Coordinates of N, CA and C in Angstrom, one line a residue:
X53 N -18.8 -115.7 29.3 CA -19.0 -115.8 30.8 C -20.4 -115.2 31.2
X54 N -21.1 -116.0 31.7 CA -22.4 -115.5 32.3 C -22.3 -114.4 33.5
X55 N -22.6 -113.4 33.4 CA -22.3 -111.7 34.2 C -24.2 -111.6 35.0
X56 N -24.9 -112.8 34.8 CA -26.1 -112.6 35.5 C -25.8 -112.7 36.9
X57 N -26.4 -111.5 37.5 CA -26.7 -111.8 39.4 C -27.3 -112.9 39.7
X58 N -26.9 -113.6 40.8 CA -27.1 -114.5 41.4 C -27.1 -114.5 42.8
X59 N -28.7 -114.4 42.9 CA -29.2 -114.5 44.3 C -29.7 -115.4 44.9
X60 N -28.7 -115.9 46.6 CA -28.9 -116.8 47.3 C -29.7 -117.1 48.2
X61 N -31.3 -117.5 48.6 CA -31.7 -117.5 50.0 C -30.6 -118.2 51.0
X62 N -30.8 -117.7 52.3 CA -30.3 -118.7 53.3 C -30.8 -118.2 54.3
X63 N -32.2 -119.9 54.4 CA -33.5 -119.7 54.8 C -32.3 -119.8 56.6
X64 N -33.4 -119.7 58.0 CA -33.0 -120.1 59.4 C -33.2 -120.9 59.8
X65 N -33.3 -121.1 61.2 CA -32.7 -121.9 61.8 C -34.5 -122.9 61.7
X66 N -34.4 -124.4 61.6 CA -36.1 -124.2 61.6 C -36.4 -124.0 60.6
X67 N -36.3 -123.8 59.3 CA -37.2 -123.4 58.0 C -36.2 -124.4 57.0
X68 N -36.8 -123.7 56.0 CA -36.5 -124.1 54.1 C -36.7 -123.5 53.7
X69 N -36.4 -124.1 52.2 CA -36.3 -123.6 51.0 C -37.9 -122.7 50.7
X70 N -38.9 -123.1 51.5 CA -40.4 -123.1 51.3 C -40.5 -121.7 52.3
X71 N -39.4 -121.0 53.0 CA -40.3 -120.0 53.5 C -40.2 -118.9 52.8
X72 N -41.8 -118.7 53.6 CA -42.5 -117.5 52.8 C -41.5 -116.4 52.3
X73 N -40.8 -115.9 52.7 CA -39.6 -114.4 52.6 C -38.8 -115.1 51.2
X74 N -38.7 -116.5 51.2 CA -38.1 -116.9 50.0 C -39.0 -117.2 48.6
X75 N -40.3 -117.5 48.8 CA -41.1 -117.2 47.9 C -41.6 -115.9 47.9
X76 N -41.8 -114.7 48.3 CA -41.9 -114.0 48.5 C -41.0 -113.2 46.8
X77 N -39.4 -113.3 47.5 CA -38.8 -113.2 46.5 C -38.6 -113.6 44.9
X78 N -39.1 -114.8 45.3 CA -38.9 -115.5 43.8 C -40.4 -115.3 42.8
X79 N -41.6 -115.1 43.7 CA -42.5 -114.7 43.0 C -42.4 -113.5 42.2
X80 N -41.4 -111.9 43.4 CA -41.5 -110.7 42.8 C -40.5 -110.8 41.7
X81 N -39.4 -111.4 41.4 CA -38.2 -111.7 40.3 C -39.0 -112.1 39.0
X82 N -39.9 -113.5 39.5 CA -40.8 -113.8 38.2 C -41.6 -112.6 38.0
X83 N -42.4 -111.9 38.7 CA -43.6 -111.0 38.0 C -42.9 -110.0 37.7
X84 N -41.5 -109.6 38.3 CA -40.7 -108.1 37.2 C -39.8 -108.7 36.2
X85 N -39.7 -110.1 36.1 CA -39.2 -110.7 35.0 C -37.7 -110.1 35.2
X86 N -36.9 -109.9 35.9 CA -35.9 -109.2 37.0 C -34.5 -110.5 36.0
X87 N -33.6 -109.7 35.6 CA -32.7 -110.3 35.1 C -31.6 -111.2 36.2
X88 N -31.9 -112.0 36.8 CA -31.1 -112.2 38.2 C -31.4 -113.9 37.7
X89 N -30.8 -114.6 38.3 CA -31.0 -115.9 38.7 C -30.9 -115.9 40.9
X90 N -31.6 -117.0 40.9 CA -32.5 -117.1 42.3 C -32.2 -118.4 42.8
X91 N -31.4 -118.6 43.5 CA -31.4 -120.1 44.4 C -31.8 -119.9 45.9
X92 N -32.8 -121.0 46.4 CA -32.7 -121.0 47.4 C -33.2 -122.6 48.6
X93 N -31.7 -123.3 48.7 CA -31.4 -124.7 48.8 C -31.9 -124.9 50.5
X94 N -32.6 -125.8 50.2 CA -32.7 -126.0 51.9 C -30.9 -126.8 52.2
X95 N -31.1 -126.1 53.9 CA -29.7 -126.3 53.9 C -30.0 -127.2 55.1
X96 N -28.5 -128.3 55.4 CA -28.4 -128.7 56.3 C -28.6 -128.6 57.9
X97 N -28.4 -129.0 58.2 CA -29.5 -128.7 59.6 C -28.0 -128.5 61.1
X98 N -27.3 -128.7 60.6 CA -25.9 -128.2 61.5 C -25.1 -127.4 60.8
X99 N -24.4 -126.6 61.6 CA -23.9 -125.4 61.1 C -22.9 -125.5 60.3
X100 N -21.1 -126.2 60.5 CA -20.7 -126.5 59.3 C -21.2 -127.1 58.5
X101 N -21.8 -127.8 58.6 CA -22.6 -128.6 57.1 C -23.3 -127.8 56.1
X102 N -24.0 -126.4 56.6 CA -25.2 -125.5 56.2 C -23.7 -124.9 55.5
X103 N -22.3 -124.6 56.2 CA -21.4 -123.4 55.6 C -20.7 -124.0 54.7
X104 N -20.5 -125.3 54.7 CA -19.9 -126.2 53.4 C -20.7 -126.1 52.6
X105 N -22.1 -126.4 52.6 CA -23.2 -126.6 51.5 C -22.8 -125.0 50.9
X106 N -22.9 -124.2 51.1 CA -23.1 -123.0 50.8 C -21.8 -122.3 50.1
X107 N -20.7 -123.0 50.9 CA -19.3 -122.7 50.2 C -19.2 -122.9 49.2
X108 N -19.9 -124.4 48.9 CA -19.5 -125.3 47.6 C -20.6 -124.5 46.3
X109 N -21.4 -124.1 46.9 CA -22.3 -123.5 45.9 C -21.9 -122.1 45.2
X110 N -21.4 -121.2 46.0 CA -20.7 -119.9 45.9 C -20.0 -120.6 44.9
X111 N -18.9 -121.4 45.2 CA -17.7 -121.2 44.0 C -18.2 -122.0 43.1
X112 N -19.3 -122.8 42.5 CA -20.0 -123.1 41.6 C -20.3 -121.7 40.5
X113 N -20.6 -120.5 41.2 CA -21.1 -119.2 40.9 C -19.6 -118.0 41.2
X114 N -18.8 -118.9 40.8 CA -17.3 -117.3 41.5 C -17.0 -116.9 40.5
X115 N -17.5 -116.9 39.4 CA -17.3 -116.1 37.9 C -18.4 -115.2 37.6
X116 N -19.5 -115.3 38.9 CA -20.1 -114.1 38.5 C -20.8 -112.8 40.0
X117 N -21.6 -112.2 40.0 CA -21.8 -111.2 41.0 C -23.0 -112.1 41.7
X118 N -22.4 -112.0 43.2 CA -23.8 -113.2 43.8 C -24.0 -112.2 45.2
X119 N -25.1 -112.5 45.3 CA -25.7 -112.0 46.6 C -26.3 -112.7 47.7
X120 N -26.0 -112.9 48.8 CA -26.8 -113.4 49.9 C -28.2 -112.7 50.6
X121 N -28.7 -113.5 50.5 CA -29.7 -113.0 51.2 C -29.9 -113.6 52.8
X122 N -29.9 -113.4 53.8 CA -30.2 -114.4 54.8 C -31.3 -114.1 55.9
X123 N -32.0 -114.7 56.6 CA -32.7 -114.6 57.9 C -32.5 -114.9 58.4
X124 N -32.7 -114.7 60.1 CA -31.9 -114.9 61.2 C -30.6 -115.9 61.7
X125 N -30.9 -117.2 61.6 CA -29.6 -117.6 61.7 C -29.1 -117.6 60.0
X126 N -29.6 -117.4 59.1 CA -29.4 -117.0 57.5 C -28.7 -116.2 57.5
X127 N -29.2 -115.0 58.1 CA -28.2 -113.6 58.0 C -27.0 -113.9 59.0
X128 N -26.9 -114.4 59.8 CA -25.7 -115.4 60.2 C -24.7 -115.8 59.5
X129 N -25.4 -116.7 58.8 CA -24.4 -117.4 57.8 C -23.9 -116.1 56.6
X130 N -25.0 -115.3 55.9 CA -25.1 -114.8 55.4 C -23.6 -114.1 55.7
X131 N -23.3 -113.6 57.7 CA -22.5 -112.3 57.2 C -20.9 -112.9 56.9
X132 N -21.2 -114.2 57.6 CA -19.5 -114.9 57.6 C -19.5 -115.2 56.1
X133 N -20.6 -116.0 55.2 CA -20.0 -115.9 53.5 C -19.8 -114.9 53.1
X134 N -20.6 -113.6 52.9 CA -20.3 -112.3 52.3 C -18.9 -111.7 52.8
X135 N -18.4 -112.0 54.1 CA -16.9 -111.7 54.7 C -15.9 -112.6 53.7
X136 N -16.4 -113.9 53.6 CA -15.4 -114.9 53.1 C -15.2 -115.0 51.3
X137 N -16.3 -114.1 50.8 CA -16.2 -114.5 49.5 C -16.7 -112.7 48.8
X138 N -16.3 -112.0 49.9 CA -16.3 -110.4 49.4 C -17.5 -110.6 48.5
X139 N -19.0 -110.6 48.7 CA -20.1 -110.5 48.1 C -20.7 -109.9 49.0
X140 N -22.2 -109.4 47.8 CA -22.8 -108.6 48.8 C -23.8 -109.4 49.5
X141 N -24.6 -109.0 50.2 CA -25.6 -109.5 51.7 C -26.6 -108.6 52.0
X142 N -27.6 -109.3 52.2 CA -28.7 -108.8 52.6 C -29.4 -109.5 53.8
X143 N -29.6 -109.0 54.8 CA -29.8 -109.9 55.8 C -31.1 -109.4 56.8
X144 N -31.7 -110.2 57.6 CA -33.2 -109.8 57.7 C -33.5 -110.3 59.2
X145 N -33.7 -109.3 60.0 CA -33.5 -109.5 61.2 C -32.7 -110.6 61.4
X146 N -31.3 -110.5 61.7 CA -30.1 -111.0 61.6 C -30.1 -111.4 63.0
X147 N -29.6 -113.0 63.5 CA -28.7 -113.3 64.3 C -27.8 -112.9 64.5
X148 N -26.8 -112.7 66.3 CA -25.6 -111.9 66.0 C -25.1 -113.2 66.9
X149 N -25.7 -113.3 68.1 CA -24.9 -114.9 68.5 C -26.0 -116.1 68.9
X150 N -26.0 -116.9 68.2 CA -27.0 -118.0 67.7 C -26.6 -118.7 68.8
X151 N -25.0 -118.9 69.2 CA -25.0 -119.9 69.6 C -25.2 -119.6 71.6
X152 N -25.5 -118.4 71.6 CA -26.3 -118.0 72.9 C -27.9 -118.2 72.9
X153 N -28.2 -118.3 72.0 CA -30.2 -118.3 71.8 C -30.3 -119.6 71.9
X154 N -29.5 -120.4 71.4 CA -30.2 -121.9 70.6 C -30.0 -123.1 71.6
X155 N -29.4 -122.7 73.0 CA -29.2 -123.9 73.9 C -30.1 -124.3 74.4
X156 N -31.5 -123.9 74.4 CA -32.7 -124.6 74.8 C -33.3 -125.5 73.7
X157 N -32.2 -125.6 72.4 CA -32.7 -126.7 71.4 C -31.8 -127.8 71.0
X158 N -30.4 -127.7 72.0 CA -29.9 -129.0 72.8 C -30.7 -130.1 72.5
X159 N -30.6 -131.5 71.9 CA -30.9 -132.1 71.8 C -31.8 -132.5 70.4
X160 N -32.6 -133.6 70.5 CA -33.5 -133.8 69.5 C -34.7 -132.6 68.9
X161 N -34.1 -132.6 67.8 CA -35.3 -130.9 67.1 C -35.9 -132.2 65.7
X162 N -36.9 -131.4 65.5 CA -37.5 -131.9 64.2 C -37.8 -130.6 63.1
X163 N -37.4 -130.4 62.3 CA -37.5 -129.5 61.2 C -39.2 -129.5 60.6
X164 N -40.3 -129.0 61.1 CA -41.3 -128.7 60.7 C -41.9 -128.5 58.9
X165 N -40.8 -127.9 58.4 CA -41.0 -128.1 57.3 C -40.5 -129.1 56.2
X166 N -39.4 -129.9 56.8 CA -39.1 -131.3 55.8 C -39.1 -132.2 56.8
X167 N -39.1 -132.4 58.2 CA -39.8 -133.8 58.7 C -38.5 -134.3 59.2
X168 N -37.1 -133.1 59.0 CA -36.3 -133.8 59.5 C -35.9 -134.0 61.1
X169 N -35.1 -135.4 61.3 CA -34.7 -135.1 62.9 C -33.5 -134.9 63.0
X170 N -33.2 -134.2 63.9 CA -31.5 -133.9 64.0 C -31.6 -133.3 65.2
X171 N -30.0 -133.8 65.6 CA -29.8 -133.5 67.5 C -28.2 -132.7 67.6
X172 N -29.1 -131.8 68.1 CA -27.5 -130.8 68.9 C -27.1 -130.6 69.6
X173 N -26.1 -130.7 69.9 CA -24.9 -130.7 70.9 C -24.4 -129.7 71.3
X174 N -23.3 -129.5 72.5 CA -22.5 -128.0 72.7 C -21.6 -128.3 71.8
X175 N -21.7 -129.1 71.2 CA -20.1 -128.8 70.0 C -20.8 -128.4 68.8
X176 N -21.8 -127.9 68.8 CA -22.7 -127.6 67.5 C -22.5 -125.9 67.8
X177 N -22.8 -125.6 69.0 CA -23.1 -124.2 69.7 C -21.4 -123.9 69.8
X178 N -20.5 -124.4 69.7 CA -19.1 -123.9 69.4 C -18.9 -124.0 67.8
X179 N -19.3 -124.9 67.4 CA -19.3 -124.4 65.8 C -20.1 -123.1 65.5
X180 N -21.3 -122.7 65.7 CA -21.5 -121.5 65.6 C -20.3 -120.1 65.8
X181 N -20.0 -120.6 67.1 CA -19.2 -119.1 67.9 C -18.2 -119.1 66.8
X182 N -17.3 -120.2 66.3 CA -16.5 -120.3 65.5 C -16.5 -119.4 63.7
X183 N -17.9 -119.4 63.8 CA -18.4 -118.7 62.5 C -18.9 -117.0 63.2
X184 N -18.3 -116.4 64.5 CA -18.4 -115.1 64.5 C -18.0 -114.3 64.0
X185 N -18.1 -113.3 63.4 CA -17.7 -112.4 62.9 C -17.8 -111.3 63.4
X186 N -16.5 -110.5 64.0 CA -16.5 -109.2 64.8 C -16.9 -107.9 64.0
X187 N -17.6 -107.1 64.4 CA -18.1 -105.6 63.5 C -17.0 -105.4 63.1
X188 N -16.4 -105.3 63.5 CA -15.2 -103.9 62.6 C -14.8 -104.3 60.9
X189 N -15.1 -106.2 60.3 CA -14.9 -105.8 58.8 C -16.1 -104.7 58.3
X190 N -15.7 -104.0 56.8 CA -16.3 -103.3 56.3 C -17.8 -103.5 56.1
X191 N -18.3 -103.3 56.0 CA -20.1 -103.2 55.3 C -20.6 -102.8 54.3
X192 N -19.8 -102.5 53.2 CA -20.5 -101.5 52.0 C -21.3 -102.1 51.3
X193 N -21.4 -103.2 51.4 CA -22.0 -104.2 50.6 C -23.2 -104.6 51.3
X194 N -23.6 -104.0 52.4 CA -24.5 -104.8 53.6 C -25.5 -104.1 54.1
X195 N -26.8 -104.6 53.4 CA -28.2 -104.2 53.8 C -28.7 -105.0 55.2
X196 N -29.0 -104.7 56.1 CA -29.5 -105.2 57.3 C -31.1 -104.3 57.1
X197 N -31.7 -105.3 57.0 CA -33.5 -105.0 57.7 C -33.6 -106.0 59.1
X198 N -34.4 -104.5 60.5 CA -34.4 -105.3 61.3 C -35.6 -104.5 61.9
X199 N -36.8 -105.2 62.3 CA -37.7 -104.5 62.9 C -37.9 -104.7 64.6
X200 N -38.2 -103.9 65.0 CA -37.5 -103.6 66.4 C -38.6 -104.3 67.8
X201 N -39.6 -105.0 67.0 CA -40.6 -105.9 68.2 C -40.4 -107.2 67.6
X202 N -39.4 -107.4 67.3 CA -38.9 -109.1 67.0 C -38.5 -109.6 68.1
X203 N -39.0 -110.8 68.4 CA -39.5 -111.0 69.9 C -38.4 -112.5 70.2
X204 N -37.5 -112.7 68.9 CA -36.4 -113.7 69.6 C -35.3 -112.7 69.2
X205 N -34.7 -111.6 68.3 CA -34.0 -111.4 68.4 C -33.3 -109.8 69.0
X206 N -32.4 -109.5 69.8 CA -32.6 -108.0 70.3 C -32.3 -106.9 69.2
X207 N -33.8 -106.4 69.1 CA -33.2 -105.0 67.8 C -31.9 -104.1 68.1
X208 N -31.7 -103.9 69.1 CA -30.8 -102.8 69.5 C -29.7 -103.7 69.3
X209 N -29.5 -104.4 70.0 CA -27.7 -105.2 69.6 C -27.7 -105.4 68.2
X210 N -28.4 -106.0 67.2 CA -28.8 -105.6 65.8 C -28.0 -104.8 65.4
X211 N -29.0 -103.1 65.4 CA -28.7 -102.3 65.2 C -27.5 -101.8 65.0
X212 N -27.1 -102.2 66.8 CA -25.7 -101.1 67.1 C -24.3 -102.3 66.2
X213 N -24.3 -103.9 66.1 CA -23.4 -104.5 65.8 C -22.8 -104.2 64.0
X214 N -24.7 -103.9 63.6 CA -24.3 -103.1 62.0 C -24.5 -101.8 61.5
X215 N -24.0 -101.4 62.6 CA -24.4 -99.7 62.8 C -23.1 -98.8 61.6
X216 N -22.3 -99.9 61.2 CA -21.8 -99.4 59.4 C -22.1 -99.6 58.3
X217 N -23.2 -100.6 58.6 CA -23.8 -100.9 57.6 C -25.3 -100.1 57.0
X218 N -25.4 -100.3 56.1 CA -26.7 -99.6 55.6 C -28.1 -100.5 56.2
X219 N -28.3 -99.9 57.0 CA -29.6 -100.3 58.1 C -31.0 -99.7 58.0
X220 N -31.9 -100.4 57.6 CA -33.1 -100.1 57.4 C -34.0 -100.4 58.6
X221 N -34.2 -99.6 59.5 CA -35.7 -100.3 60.7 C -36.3 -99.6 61.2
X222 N -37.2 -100.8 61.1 CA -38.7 -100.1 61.2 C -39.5 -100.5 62.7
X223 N -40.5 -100.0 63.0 CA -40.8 -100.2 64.1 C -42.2 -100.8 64.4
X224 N -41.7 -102.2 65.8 CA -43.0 -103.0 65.2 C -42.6 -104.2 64.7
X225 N -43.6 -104.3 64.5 CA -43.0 -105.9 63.3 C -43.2 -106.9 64.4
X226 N -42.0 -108.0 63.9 CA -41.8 -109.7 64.4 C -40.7 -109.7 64.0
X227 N -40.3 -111.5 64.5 CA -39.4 -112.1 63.9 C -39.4 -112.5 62.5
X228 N -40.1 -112.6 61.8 CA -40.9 -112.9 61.1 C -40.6 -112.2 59.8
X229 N -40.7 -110.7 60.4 CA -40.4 -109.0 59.5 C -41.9 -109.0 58.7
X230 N -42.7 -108.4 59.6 CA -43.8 -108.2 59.2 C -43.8 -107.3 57.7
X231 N -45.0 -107.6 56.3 CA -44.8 -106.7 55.6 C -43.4 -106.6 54.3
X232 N -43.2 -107.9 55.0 CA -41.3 -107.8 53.9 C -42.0 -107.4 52.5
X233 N -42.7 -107.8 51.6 CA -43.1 -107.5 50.5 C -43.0 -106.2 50.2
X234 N -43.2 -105.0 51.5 CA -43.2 -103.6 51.1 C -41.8 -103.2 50.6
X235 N -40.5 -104.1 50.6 CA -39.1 -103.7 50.8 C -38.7 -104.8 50.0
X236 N -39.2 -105.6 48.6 CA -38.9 -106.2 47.9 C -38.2 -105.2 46.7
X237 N -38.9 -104.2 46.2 CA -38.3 -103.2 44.9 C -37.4 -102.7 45.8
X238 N -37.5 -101.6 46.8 CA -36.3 -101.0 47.4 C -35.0 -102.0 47.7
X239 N -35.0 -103.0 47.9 CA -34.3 -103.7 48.3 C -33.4 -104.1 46.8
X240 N -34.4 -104.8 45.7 CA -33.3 -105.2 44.8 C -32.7 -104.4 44.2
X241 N -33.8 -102.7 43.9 CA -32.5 -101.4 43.9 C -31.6 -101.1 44.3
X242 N -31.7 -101.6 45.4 CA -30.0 -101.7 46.3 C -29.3 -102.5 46.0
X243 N -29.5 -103.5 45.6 CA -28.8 -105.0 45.5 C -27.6 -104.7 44.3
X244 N -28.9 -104.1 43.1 CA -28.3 -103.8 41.4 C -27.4 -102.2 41.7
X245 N -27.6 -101.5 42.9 CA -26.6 -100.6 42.8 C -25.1 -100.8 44.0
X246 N -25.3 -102.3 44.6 CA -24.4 -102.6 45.3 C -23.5 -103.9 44.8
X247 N -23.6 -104.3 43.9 CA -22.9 -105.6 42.9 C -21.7 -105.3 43.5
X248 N -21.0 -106.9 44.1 CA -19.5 -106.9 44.0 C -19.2 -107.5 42.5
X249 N -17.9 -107.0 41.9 CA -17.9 -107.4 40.4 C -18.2 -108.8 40.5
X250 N -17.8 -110.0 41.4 CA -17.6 -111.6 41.2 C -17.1 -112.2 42.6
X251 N -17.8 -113.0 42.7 CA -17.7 -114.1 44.0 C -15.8 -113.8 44.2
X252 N -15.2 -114.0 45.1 CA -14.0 -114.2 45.2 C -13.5 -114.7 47.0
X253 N -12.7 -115.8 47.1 CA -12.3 -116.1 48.4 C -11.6 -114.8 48.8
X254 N -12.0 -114.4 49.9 CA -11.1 -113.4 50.3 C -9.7 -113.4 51.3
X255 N -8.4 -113.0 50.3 CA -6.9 -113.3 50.9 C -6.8 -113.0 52.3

């Protein structure tokens, strides 16, 4: 049985497989030669489609220890799979309700980085709410970086929604997370001392 970590980007709302925070990572894994395997799939461009894609990939990997990584609507998804498949998460200036931010993108959007077009609906923005997840499950598994002049998402609701979780923030920054590169070692030291043993649906 292959026992290598397996870490997942899940780029936001608007990006790919190509952003920077995801190369980012996959450059620092290759230059510490970091025993991990690294996926990071551009995902569909509506929400259950993004949590099917993602489901199906998880249990492709449920025999071994996997980690989410997510950014804003990423860390979204990020917290409902890491709930659904008891794995760990790391999430980066995290969306808490997407489907409140995202109604000015109602309709025709074009995906900048692959050229895609795709159109949203209020039944897209109810698929979101549907994927809420209330604070109160546990956190032990759950890195939250969130820098507090991120100018689409509110640091404080952030903060206080993962205020059990292990919360790193800093002050300043963007949406963006100015500087992520300084929080690439610290971070996979947490990752390797936070392993759930193996992917698992949770009963």
């Amino acid at each position: 049985m292959n026992s290598r970590p397996l870490i997942i980007y899940i780029h936001g709302f608007l990006s790919s497989a190509k952003a920077s925070k995801a190369q980012l990572i996959d450059d620092f894994i290759q230059d510490r030669q970091l025993d991990v395997d690294f996926l990071r799939p551009d995902l569909a461009c509506y929400p259950l489609a993004a949590i099917e894609q993602l489901n199906q990939l998880i249990s492709q990997y449920s025999n071994r220890p996997v980690c989410l990584v997510g950014s804003s609507l990423g860390g979204f998804y990020a917290r409902y799979l890491a709930l659904q498949w008891q794995v760990t998460s790391v999430m980066i200036n995290p969306a808490i309700r997407p489907y409140e931010l995202m109604h000015h993108y109602l309709g025709v959007n074009e995906n900048p980085y692959t050229g895609e077009q795709f159109t949203l609906t209020p039944t897209h923005m109810n698929d979101l709410k549907s994927l809420a997840v209330n604070p109160g499950p546990a956190f032990d598994r759950t890195l939250v970086l969130i820098q507090t002049a991120d100018e689409v998402l509110n640091a404080i609701e952030a903060s206080n929604y993962y205020c059990g979780a292990s919360c790193w923030i800093e002050s300043g920054g963007d949406h963006q997370f100015q500087g992520f590169e300084r929080y690439l070692a610290p971070v996979f030291d947490w990752i390797f001392s936070h392993q759930a043993p193996k992917a698992h649906v949770s009963q």
